[in-house]
Amino acid sequence: MLVVVCDHKSGVLTSNSLEALSFGEDLARNGGKDLVALVPGGLQDHSLQSYRLRSVFTFPFSGDHATAEEYLAALLLLAQRSSPECIIFSYNSLGKALGGQLAIRLNAGLISNVCGFEWVDGRALFKKSVFSGKAYAWCAFQSETGLVAILPKAYGINQGQSEQVPEYIDLGPLAPDSRMLVVERTMSSGKTPLTEADVVVSGGRGLKDPANWGMVESLAELLHAGTACSRPVADAGWRPHHEHVGQTGTAIRPKVYIAIGISGAIQHLAGVNNSRTIIVINKDPEAPFFKAADYGVCGDLFEVVPKLIQALQNGQ
Amino acid sequence: MKILVCLSKTADTTARIAFDAAGVKFSEEGVQFILNPYDEWYALVRAIELRDAQGGQVDVVHVGSAASDMLIRKALAIGADAAFRIDDPEPDTRSVAEQIARFAASRGYDLIFTGKETIDYNSSEVGAMLAAALNLPFVSLCSKLDFSDGTLRCTTDIEGGTQMVELRPPAVLSAAKGLAEQRIPNMKGIIDAKKKPLEVLPAEAGSALVTVVRYELPQEKMGVKMIAPDDVQELVNVFKNDLKLI
Ligand SMILES: Cc1cc2nc3c(=O)[nH]c(=O)nc-3n(C[C@H](O)[C@H](O)[C@H](O)COP(=O)(O)OP(=O)(O)OC[C@H]3O[C@@H](n4cnc5c(N)ncnc54)[C@H](O)[C@@H]3O)c2cc1C
């Protein structure tokens, strides 16, 4: 049996959960295994039904969102009851709080940042992204239970076909670790988190001044994109720290990454080079970013970007 | 306050990524190793700030070979009081956590820090493993930490935002950006570091639950397609036809 750990926001499954479900569905189908899901109570999303799930286990939680401690308690209970072969979850911030703890508590191997799998001689091998995506390690479990922590945005979401209605089973009251108290949650309003954005528009020191960020934001809005920046931009306080992408900031892998006035230093690339398509706007033909790009515009951003915005607006 | 900071070494980002002929081992030839930035810049510096404000001591621990001693001395130069190295030349992630847990179990640390991840393998596993092995609460991805009246108040990164948690020590924390500002060791620190203790302890490795079968390098990019700066319509076409953005 394989378990997929899911999360939902106001009753709707998160995209990271859909990625994990898709991974689980493919792994279960290839290996001829049963698939079940674990979800905090209150899910209203019917998309769960399209993933060939045998059962859905739910658990109660206090507060407005299940904490990592509540997930942990639910998973330990579920594992005790049904000894799953694999527990599959997104390696987002929730997954990072859970993974290592589960590994010890269940004496299970943990393979993190998984972006694919293959079956070889009846055994699953998992493809782990290492060196910020500059290499992959194919790994195997030597333990009875394996923890598969999926790299966010690396696995495609299945457009489910199945109409199999799973059986819902409530795990009942849990006794989560209560030594740590959540006193406040601040959700960044409205916007999709950077790690979940399909399109990201990012600005570097080439923009010269925080006052020039209007065009980055306009372009982002027209493309329904998130906004990001290089490290010196965040360090100078031009943009908030959570927008800093790169080796020491957030690592992202959107479908499209548009870099404006960013040189493409190796530490920056480490956080963005797994984007499916990279578009670079830079006036320096020698900027290293062009080597990592799919499309490049060599020109002055103060001319190119406003013209681009104009053209997009005209096209609407 | 008695604080332990776990240090990892990591290949510098500029390192050429290559593997041995069989594709099963990272080739370290010519690779420069550094202290993992999350450990050095955030975990260690915040630990030193807390000690300076509250009194107490900061120990650092590393699982690795003598080749790392130079890196450990750097942590002492930045301001740690004492260092321990568990002499295991090639530990896997789990055995790093297990060996540090055994080391820390009887030493009464109030806080144990790890970095949020190493910048080479990006696994982000050791902190959570340590917490579970020591049966301590785990503050994951901590970007702000205050301590007063015996209570820790931590801001941590969660999906789509942050949360504030409160707890009493002891605890294990993984340090994320924002927790502190990087410090460069000064001359006095470097000289003092030579006199500080670095104790070497024997390894006691367990069995690996995950094995690497082989490594693989990603496919090269196809090369960049250049678009003239006065031809933004071409870029709009790319958005529309190739990328289906609009
Ligand atoms: C250990 C370590 C970790 C690091 N981690 C990160 C990280 O996580 N993320 C990160 O981003 N950096 C990181 N850095 C810093 C990194 O090395 C670079 O210094 C940084 O990415 C440069 O930012 P930038 O491209 O915005 O600025 P610059 O290097 O100054 O580049 C600005 C670019 O804008 C272009 N430009 C200027 N004016 C115009 C114009 N009018 N029109 C078009 N183009 C223009 C220039 O040609 C240039 O290429 C790290 C460094 C170290 C040592």
XYZ file of N, CA, C and O in Angstrom, chain A residues 159-314:
624
model
N -4.185 14.506 -15.417
C -5.575 14.903 -15.602
C -6.396 13.639 -15.418
O -6.677 12.919 -16.359
N -6.752 13.363 -14.157
C -7.323 12.066 -13.789
C -8.538 11.664 -14.604
O -9.344 12.493 -14.996
N -8.645 10.378 -14.847
C -9.760 9.829 -15.618
C -10.685 9.016 -14.716
O -11.860 8.903 -14.992
N -10.104 8.468 -13.671
C -10.834 7.479 -12.879
C -12.047 8.083 -12.181
O -12.061 9.244 -11.781
N -13.067 7.295 -12.046
C -14.266 7.745 -11.335
C -14.442 6.917 -10.070
O -15.510 6.892 -9.477
N -13.348 6.218 -9.704
C -13.409 5.345 -8.537
C -13.676 6.170 -7.283
O -12.887 7.048 -6.945
N -14.773 5.903 -6.615
C -15.084 6.663 -5.407
C -14.420 5.993 -4.215
O -14.718 4.840 -3.898
N -13.475 6.684 -3.572
C -12.769 6.036 -2.462
C -13.643 5.954 -1.216
O -14.601 6.705 -1.056
N -13.244 5.057 -0.361
C -13.916 4.937 0.930
C -13.263 5.942 1.890
O -12.033 6.026 1.958
N -14.058 6.711 2.613
C -13.502 7.686 3.563
C -13.443 7.080 4.954
O -14.421 6.513 5.432
N -12.266 7.182 5.573
C -12.093 6.612 6.913
C -11.496 7.684 7.819
O -10.435 8.232 7.516
N -12.178 7.989 8.904
C -11.641 8.990 9.826
C -10.750 8.301 10.860
O -11.123 7.268 11.410
N -9.558 8.892 11.059
C -8.615 8.270 11.994
C -8.987 8.541 13.455
O -8.398 7.969 14.360
N -9.927 9.460 13.659
C -10.354 9.730 15.027
C -9.404 10.668 15.731
O -8.433 11.149 15.134
N -9.668 10.966 16.992
C -8.875 11.967 17.701
C -7.403 11.563 17.808
O -7.095 10.387 17.976
N -6.525 12.543 17.681
C -5.087 12.295 17.737
C -4.519 12.943 18.982
O -5.156 13.789 19.602
N -3.310 12.557 19.333
C -2.624 13.224 20.444
C -1.319 13.813 19.931
O -0.248 13.271 20.169
N -1.403 14.929 19.151
C -0.171 15.509 18.603
C 0.715 16.095 19.698
O 0.232 16.426 20.780
N 1.988 16.195 19.399
C 2.952 16.827 20.303
C 2.492 18.256 20.588
O 2.263 19.036 19.669
N 2.343 18.595 21.855
C 1.796 19.918 22.169
C 2.840 20.829 22.813
O 2.510 21.848 23.391
N 4.110 20.446 22.698
C 5.144 21.276 23.344
C 5.342 22.584 22.600
O 5.853 23.551 23.132
N 4.951 22.586 21.309
C 5.145 23.790 20.503
C 3.771 24.341 20.159
O 2.905 23.625 19.690
N 3.588 25.633 20.387
C 2.275 26.241 20.233
C 2.304 27.210 19.053
O 3.154 28.088 19.001
N 1.391 27.057 18.118
C 1.308 28.038 17.026
C 0.479 29.207 17.537
O -0.688 29.047 17.869
N 1.078 30.394 17.638
C 0.331 31.520 18.183
C -0.189 32.447 17.093
O -1.080 33.256 17.328
N 0.375 32.334 15.892
C -0.056 33.266 14.849
C 0.347 32.727 13.489
O 1.392 32.113 13.343
N -0.513 32.952 12.491
C -0.173 32.596 11.119
C -0.371 33.817 10.251
O -1.392 34.477 10.334
N 0.616 34.123 9.426
C 0.474 35.250 8.516
C 0.603 34.724 7.103
O 1.663 34.262 6.710
N -0.486 34.751 6.358
C -0.415 34.267 4.988
C -0.217 35.462 4.073
O -0.864 36.485 4.244
N 0.719 35.320 3.122
C 0.906 36.428 2.184
C -0.378 36.532 1.365
O -0.861 35.549 0.819
N -0.910 37.727 1.320
C -2.283 37.894 0.844
C -2.399 37.691 -0.664
O -1.543 38.117 -1.431
N -3.453 37.044 -1.055
C -3.848 36.963 -2.456
C -2.904 36.193 -3.351
O -3.279 35.206 -3.954
N -1.664 36.611 -3.399
C -0.726 36.068 -4.382
C -0.446 34.582 -4.177
O -0.419 34.088 -3.075
N -0.186 33.879 -5.280
C 0.291 32.507 -5.157
C 1.717 32.555 -4.623
O 2.489 33.420 -5.014
N 2.075 31.605 -3.731
C 3.460 31.584 -3.270
C 4.414 31.411 -4.458
O 4.067 30.738 -5.439
N 5.572 32.016 -4.337
C 6.556 32.018 -5.426
C 6.845 30.606 -5.925
O 6.942 30.367 -7.126
N 6.959 29.674 -4.991
C 7.304 28.307 -5.380
C 6.183 27.637 -6.172
O 6.388 26.604 -6.777
N 5.005 28.194 -6.127
C 3.900 27.567 -6.850
C 3.557 28.289 -8.140
O 2.728 27.815 -8.924
N 4.172 29.448 -8.365
C 3.826 30.231 -9.554
C 4.318 29.528 -10.819
O 5.430 29.024 -10.866
N 3.481 29.489 -11.845
C 3.866 28.875 -13.120
C 4.776 29.792 -13.918
O 5.561 29.350 -14.737
N 4.579 31.086 -13.720
C 5.378 32.070 -14.441
C 5.958 33.028 -13.405
O 5.259 33.436 -12.484
N 7.241 33.342 -13.531
C 7.866 34.262 -12.584
C 8.624 35.339 -13.352
O 9.396 35.037 -14.267
N 8.369 36.602 -13.000
C 9.122 37.717 -13.561
C 10.068 38.199 -12.472
O 9.638 38.481 -11.352
N 11.358 38.280 -12.796
C 12.351 38.545 -11.764
C 13.232 39.717 -12.168
O 13.585 39.856 -13.343
N 13.572 40.568 -11.214
C 14.387 41.739 -11.506
C 15.699 41.718 -10.753
O 15.778 41.234 -9.626
N 16.748 42.247 -11.373
C 18.054 42.318 -10.732
C 18.524 43.746 -10.571
O 17.754 44.700 -10.753
N 19.803 43.857 -10.269
C 20.391 45.165 -10.003
C 20.312 46.084 -11.229
O 20.383 47.292 -11.098
N 20.149 45.463 -12.416
C 20.026 46.262 -13.635
C 18.842 47.213 -13.618
O 18.803 48.170 -14.393
N 17.886 47.004 -12.734
C 16.734 47.916 -12.659
C 17.087 49.225 -11.967
O 16.291 50.150 -11.929
N 18.258 49.255 -11.342
C 18.853 50.488 -10.800
C 18.207 51.045 -9.527
O 18.899 51.581 -8.668
N 16.896 50.979 -9.415
C 16.239 51.664 -8.306
C 14.908 50.956 -7.996
O 14.213 50.543 -8.921
N 14.571 50.849 -6.703
C 13.300 50.183 -6.389
C 12.102 50.872 -7.053
O 11.085 50.235 -7.316
N 12.236 52.148 -7.326
C 11.128 52.884 -7.949
C 10.814 52.357 -9.342
O 9.735 52.592 -9.875
N 11.769 51.622 -9.935
C 11.546 51.110 -11.288
C 10.824 49.771 -11.319
O 10.692 49.166 -12.376
N 10.417 49.263 -10.151
C 9.822 47.924 -10.118
C 8.405 47.883 -10.680
O 7.844 46.820 -10.896
N 7.834 49.087 -10.935
C 6.486 49.129 -11.503
C 6.384 48.292 -12.755
O 5.414 47.552 -12.959
N 7.422 48.344 -13.595
C 7.316 47.593 -14.855
C 7.429 46.091 -14.641
O 6.807 45.310 -15.365
N 8.197 45.692 -13.637
C 8.264 44.261 -13.321
C 6.878 43.783 -12.888
O 6.378 42.742 -13.327
N 6.245 44.598 -12.039
C 4.930 44.211 -11.538
C 3.862 44.232 -12.630
O 3.009 43.354 -12.690
N 3.938 45.245 -13.517
C 2.947 45.298 -14.606
C 3.080 44.085 -15.507
O 2.090 43.472 -15.899
N 4.324 43.757 -15.845
C 4.545 42.604 -16.716
C 4.037 41.331 -16.033
O 3.361 40.505 -16.644
N 4.341 41.224 -14.745
C 3.904 40.048 -13.989
C 2.375 39.955 -13.988
O 1.812 38.882 -14.176
N 1.745 41.078 -13.825
C 0.284 41.069 -13.767
C -0.302 40.618 -15.102
O -1.219 39.795 -15.150
N 0.270 41.138 -16.190
C -0.240 40.766 -17.518
C -0.055 39.280 -17.806
O -0.820 38.682 -18.552
N 0.977 38.687 -17.208
C 1.260 37.269 -17.463
C 0.786 36.380 -16.313
O 1.112 35.203 -16.269
N 0.044 36.938 -15.374
C -0.416 36.219 -14.176
C 0.777 35.555 -13.479
O 0.721 34.376 -13.119
N 1.830 36.307 -13.333
C 3.086 35.746 -12.833
C 3.373 36.200 -11.406
O 2.835 37.205 -10.941
N 4.233 35.456 -10.724
C 4.779 35.891 -9.449
C 5.996 36.780 -9.715
O 6.516 36.802 -10.830
N 6.451 37.518 -8.699
C 7.641 38.345 -8.867
C 8.755 37.854 -7.960
O 8.522 37.387 -6.849
N 9.991 37.962 -8.462
C 11.154 37.516 -7.704
C 12.280 38.518 -7.931
O 12.124 39.486 -8.685
N 13.421 38.306 -7.281
C 14.552 39.207 -7.481
C 15.862 38.488 -7.167
O 15.864 37.394 -6.606
N 16.970 39.116 -7.534
C 18.281 38.561 -7.212
C 18.644 38.946 -5.776
O 18.004 39.789 -5.157
N 19.697 38.318 -5.280
C 20.047 38.533 -3.876
C 20.438 39.972 -3.536
O 19.948 40.517 -2.537
N 21.318 40.629 -4.335
C 21.677 42.005 -3.945
C 20.468 42.920 -3.872
O 20.448 43.854 -3.055
N 19.466 42.656 -4.669
C 18.248 43.473 -4.655
C 17.509 43.318 -3.324
O 17.055 44.292 -2.723
N 17.432 42.076 -2.837
C 16.782 41.846 -1.543
C 17.657 42.382 -0.412
O 17.161 42.991 0.541
N 18.974 42.194 -0.534
C 19.886 42.658 0.516
C 19.845 44.174 0.660
O 19.985 44.714 1.756
N 19.650 44.870 -0.476
C 19.597 46.326 -0.430
C 18.243 46.818 0.075
O 18.034 48.015 0.244
N 17.319 45.882 0.294
C 16.005 46.279 0.776
C 15.104 46.829 -0.317
O 14.053 47.403 -0.028
N 15.496 46.625 -1.585
C 14.631 47.095 -2.669
C 13.369 46.257 -2.761
O 12.323 46.731 -3.168
N 13.530 44.971 -2.435
C 12.402 44.044 -2.492
C 12.435 43.186 -1.228
O 13.480 43.023 -0.613
N 11.270 42.629 -0.842
C 11.240 41.795 0.372
C 12.083 40.525 0.200
O 12.231 40.011 -0.910
N 12.597 40.027 1.322
C 13.495 38.866 1.285
C 12.855 37.628 0.679
O 13.529 36.828 0.055
N 11.540 37.484 0.862
C 10.945 36.243 0.353
C 10.939 36.193 -1.171
O 10.657 35.153 -1.758
N 11.277 37.311 -1.819
C 11.354 37.292 -3.289
C 12.741 36.848 -3.785
O 12.931 36.584 -4.963
N 13.698 36.778 -2.881
C 15.074 36.434 -3.257
C 15.150 34.973 -3.713
O 14.862 34.065 -2.954
N 15.539 34.777 -4.966
C 15.712 33.415 -5.469
C 17.188 33.140 -5.715
O 17.975 34.055 -5.932
N 17.551 31.879 -5.664
C 18.947 31.509 -5.869
C 19.363 30.497 -4.843
O 18.548 29.983 -4.079
N 20.651 30.263 -4.838
C 21.207 29.254 -3.981
C 20.904 29.510 -2.509
O 20.625 28.589 -1.756
N 20.974 30.768 -2.090
C 20.723 31.070 -0.688
C 19.342 31.673 -0.461
O 19.038 32.115 0.635
N 18.537 31.709 -1.506
C 17.162 32.161 -1.338
C 16.242 31.006 -1.667
O 16.560 29.859 -1.404
N 15.107 31.312 -2.260
C 14.174 30.260 -2.623
C 14.614 29.614 -3.939
O 15.082 30.311 -4.834
N 14.477 28.308 -4.029
C 14.707 27.623 -5.302
C 13.355 27.450 -5.971
O 12.405 27.008 -5.334
N 13.255 27.837 -7.216
C 11.971 27.746 -7.897
C 12.134 26.989 -9.204
O 13.244 26.859 -9.721
N 11.054 26.454 -9.724
C 11.089 25.803 -11.030
C 9.776 26.054 -11.763
O 9.003 25.132 -12.007
N 9.529 27.310 -12.107
C 8.299 27.631 -12.823
C 8.378 27.123 -14.257
O 9.438 26.706 -14.721
N 7.256 27.188 -14.962
C 7.279 26.832 -16.382
C 8.078 27.882 -17.149
O 8.805 27.557 -18.068
N 7.895 29.145 -16.760
C 8.602 30.222 -17.460
C 9.229 31.178 -16.444
O 8.548 31.637 -15.516
N 10.510 31.454 -16.604
C 11.213 32.405 -15.743
C 11.744 33.540 -16.615
O 12.467 33.287 -17.587
N 11.352 34.746 -16.304
C 11.780 35.901 -17.097
C 12.714 36.747 -16.232
O 12.304 37.282 -15.201
N 13.981 36.824 -16.640
C 14.997 37.519 -15.842
C 15.302 38.871 -16.490
O 15.736 38.926 -17.637
N 15.089 39.928 -15.738
C 15.294 41.273 -16.270
C 16.430 41.956 -15.509
O 16.337 42.136 -14.283
N 17.488 42.302 -16.204
C 18.606 42.991 -15.553
C 19.290 42.156 -14.485
O 19.712 42.676 -13.451
N 19.366 40.853 -14.723
C 20.076 39.948 -13.806
C 21.231 39.324 -14.590
O 21.038 38.854 -15.713
N 22.428 39.313 -14.006
C 23.593 38.861 -14.760
C 23.604 37.351 -14.970
O 24.147 36.856 -15.944
N 23.012 36.603 -14.017
C 23.022 35.151 -14.160
C 24.231 34.522 -13.494
O 24.795 33.543 -14.002
N 24.639 35.071 -12.352
C 25.736 34.476 -11.576
C 25.349 33.058 -11.190
O 24.170 32.752 -11.020
N 26.357 32.215 -11.034
C 26.095 30.795 -10.791
C 25.219 30.581 -9.548
O 24.365 29.697 -9.530
N 25.381 31.445 -8.542
C 24.565 31.280 -7.332
C 23.115 31.642 -7.596
O 22.211 31.147 -6.937
N 22.884 32.545 -8.521
C 21.507 32.866 -8.893
C 20.911 31.701 -9.688
O 19.804 31.244 -9.409
N 21.697 31.223 -10.659
C 21.215 30.130 -11.516
C 20.846 28.898 -10.699
O 19.903 28.187 -11.022
N 21.588 28.671 -9.611
C 21.333 27.483 -8.797
C 19.878 27.413 -8.345
O 19.347 26.332 -8.143
N 19.240 28.552 -8.214
C 17.852 28.536 -7.739
C 16.811 28.598 -8.836
O 15.621 28.481 -8.556
N 17.241 28.807 -10.081
C 16.243 29.006 -11.143
C 16.481 28.149 -12.380
O 15.636 28.096 -13.267
N 17.622 27.462 -12.444
C 17.959 26.805 -13.708
C 17.129 25.569 -14.019
O 17.292 24.958 -15.061
N 16.216 25.215 -13.118
C 15.309 24.127 -13.448
C 13.979 24.623 -13.996
O 13.052 23.837 -14.186
N 13.888 25.924 -14.230
C 12.694 26.451 -14.873
C 12.625 25.843 -16.263
O 13.650 25.643 -16.909
N 11.396 25.538 -16.743
C 11.312 24.853 -18.028
C 11.818 25.758 -19.152
O 12.576 25.337 -20.006
N 11.391 27.014 -19.149
C 11.836 27.959 -20.172
C 12.372 29.213 -19.488
O 11.721 29.746 -18.585
N 13.555 29.650 -19.914
C 14.141 30.850 -19.319
C 14.267 31.929 -20.389
O 14.777 31.677 -21.489
N 13.765 33.126 -20.071
C 13.852 34.265 -20.987
C 14.689 35.344 -20.297
O 14.407 35.694 -19.152
N 15.699 35.825 -20.987
C 16.609 36.783 -20.358
C 16.594 38.110 -21.120
O 16.723 38.126 -22.348
N 16.420 39.187 -20.379
C 16.520 40.526 -20.968
C 17.699 41.214 -20.278
O 17.664 41.456 -19.070
N 18.758 41.494 -21.052
C 19.970 42.055 -20.463
C 20.712 42.807 -21.557
O 20.726 42.376 -22.710
N 21.340 43.936 -21.184
C 21.977 44.727 -22.241
C 23.401 44.266 -22.548
O 23.987 44.678 -23.535
N 23.911 43.389 -21.687
C 25.285 42.942 -21.865
C 25.314 41.599 -22.610
O 24.890 40.581 -22.058
N 25.814 41.592 -23.853
C 25.809 40.332 -24.607
C 26.631 39.239 -23.929
O 26.441 38.053 -24.195
N 27.549 39.630 -23.052
C 28.397 38.653 -22.360
C 27.771 38.159 -21.059
O 28.390 37.380 -20.331
N 26.599 38.646 -20.702
C 25.991 38.231 -19.426
C 25.857 36.703 -19.411
O 25.336 36.111 -20.354
N 26.353 36.060 -18.335
C 26.338 34.588 -18.300
C 24.937 33.991 -18.417
O 24.785 32.855 -18.831
N 23.919 34.773 -18.063
C 22.556 34.252 -18.100
C 22.157 33.757 -19.496
O 21.378 32.816 -19.641
N 22.696 34.392 -20.546
C 22.300 33.986 -21.898
C 22.649 32.520 -22.170
O 21.987 31.849 -22.936
N 23.705 32.028 -21.498
C 24.103 30.627 -21.714
C 23.082 29.649 -21.131
O 23.006 28.502 -21.544
N 22.325 30.129 -20.148
C 21.340 29.245 -19.512
C 19.941 29.489 -20.065
O 18.978 28.856 -19.637
N 19.829 30.435 -21.016
C 18.499 30.881 -21.450
C 17.993 30.096 -22.655
O 18.766 29.491 -23.402
N 16.668 30.111 -22.829
C 16.052 29.559 -24.038
C 15.787 30.685 -25.036
O 15.909 30.505 -26.230
N 15.385 31.845 -24.523
C 15.184 33.025 -25.354
C 15.949 34.177 -24.723
O 15.972 34.318 -23.499
N 16.561 34.993 -25.549
C 17.307 36.125 -25.018
C 16.996 37.391 -25.791
O 16.801 37.355 -27.009
N 16.910 38.501 -25.075
C 16.810 39.799 -25.729
C 17.986 40.613 -25.221
O 18.094 40.867 -24.011
N 18.901 40.981 -26.132
C 20.041 41.765 -25.708
C 19.719 43.224 -25.983
O 19.749 43.677 -27.130
N 19.342 43.941 -24.921
C 18.970 45.333 -25.107
C 18.708 46.005 -23.784
O 18.776 45.361 -22.721
N 18.416 47.300 -23.843
C 18.183 48.084 -22.635
C 16.799 47.765 -22.073
O 15.788 47.989 -22.741
N 16.766 47.269 -20.863
C 15.484 46.862 -20.274
C 14.510 48.031 -20.168
O 13.300 47.844 -20.244
N 15.070 49.262 -19.996
C 14.186 50.423 -19.838
C 13.460 50.752 -21.152
O 12.525 51.531 -21.167
N 13.961 50.183 -22.253
C 13.227 50.333 -23.515
C 12.399 49.085 -23.812
O 11.234 49.170 -24.182
N 13.042 47.906 -23.645
C 12.391 46.649 -24.050
C 11.143 46.365 -23.208
O 10.074 46.058 -23.755
N 11.264 46.486 -21.890
C 10.164 46.045 -21.030
C 8.913 46.929 -21.209
O 7.816 46.395 -21.390
N 9.051 48.271 -21.209
C 7.844 49.073 -21.454
C 7.194 48.773 -22.808
O 5.968 48.729 -22.919
N 8.041 48.538 -23.849
C 7.470 48.219 -25.163
C 6.723 46.892 -25.121
O 5.668 46.741 -25.733
N 7.289 45.950 -24.387
C 6.668 44.632 -24.267
C 5.318 44.743 -23.556
O 4.313 44.153 -23.976
N 5.310 45.547 -22.490
C 4.061 45.743 -21.743
C 3.006 46.369 -22.655
O 1.847 45.933 -22.694
N 3.456 47.367 -23.414
C 2.556 48.042 -24.356
C 1.960 47.034 -25.351
O 0.752 47.002 -25.570
N 2.838 46.207 -25.913
C 2.390 45.238 -26.924
C 1.395 44.243 -26.324
O 0.408 43.877 -26.962
N 1.657 43.833 -25.078
C 0.745 42.878 -24.432
C -0.601 43.529 -24.164
O -1.650 42.923 -24.345
N -0.554 44.811 -23.745
C -1.807 45.523 -23.461
C -2.608 45.721 -24.746
O -3.820 45.562 -24.763
N -1.898 46.042 -25.840
C -2.578 46.235 -27.119
C -3.230 44.960 -27.600
O -4.274 44.983 -28.243
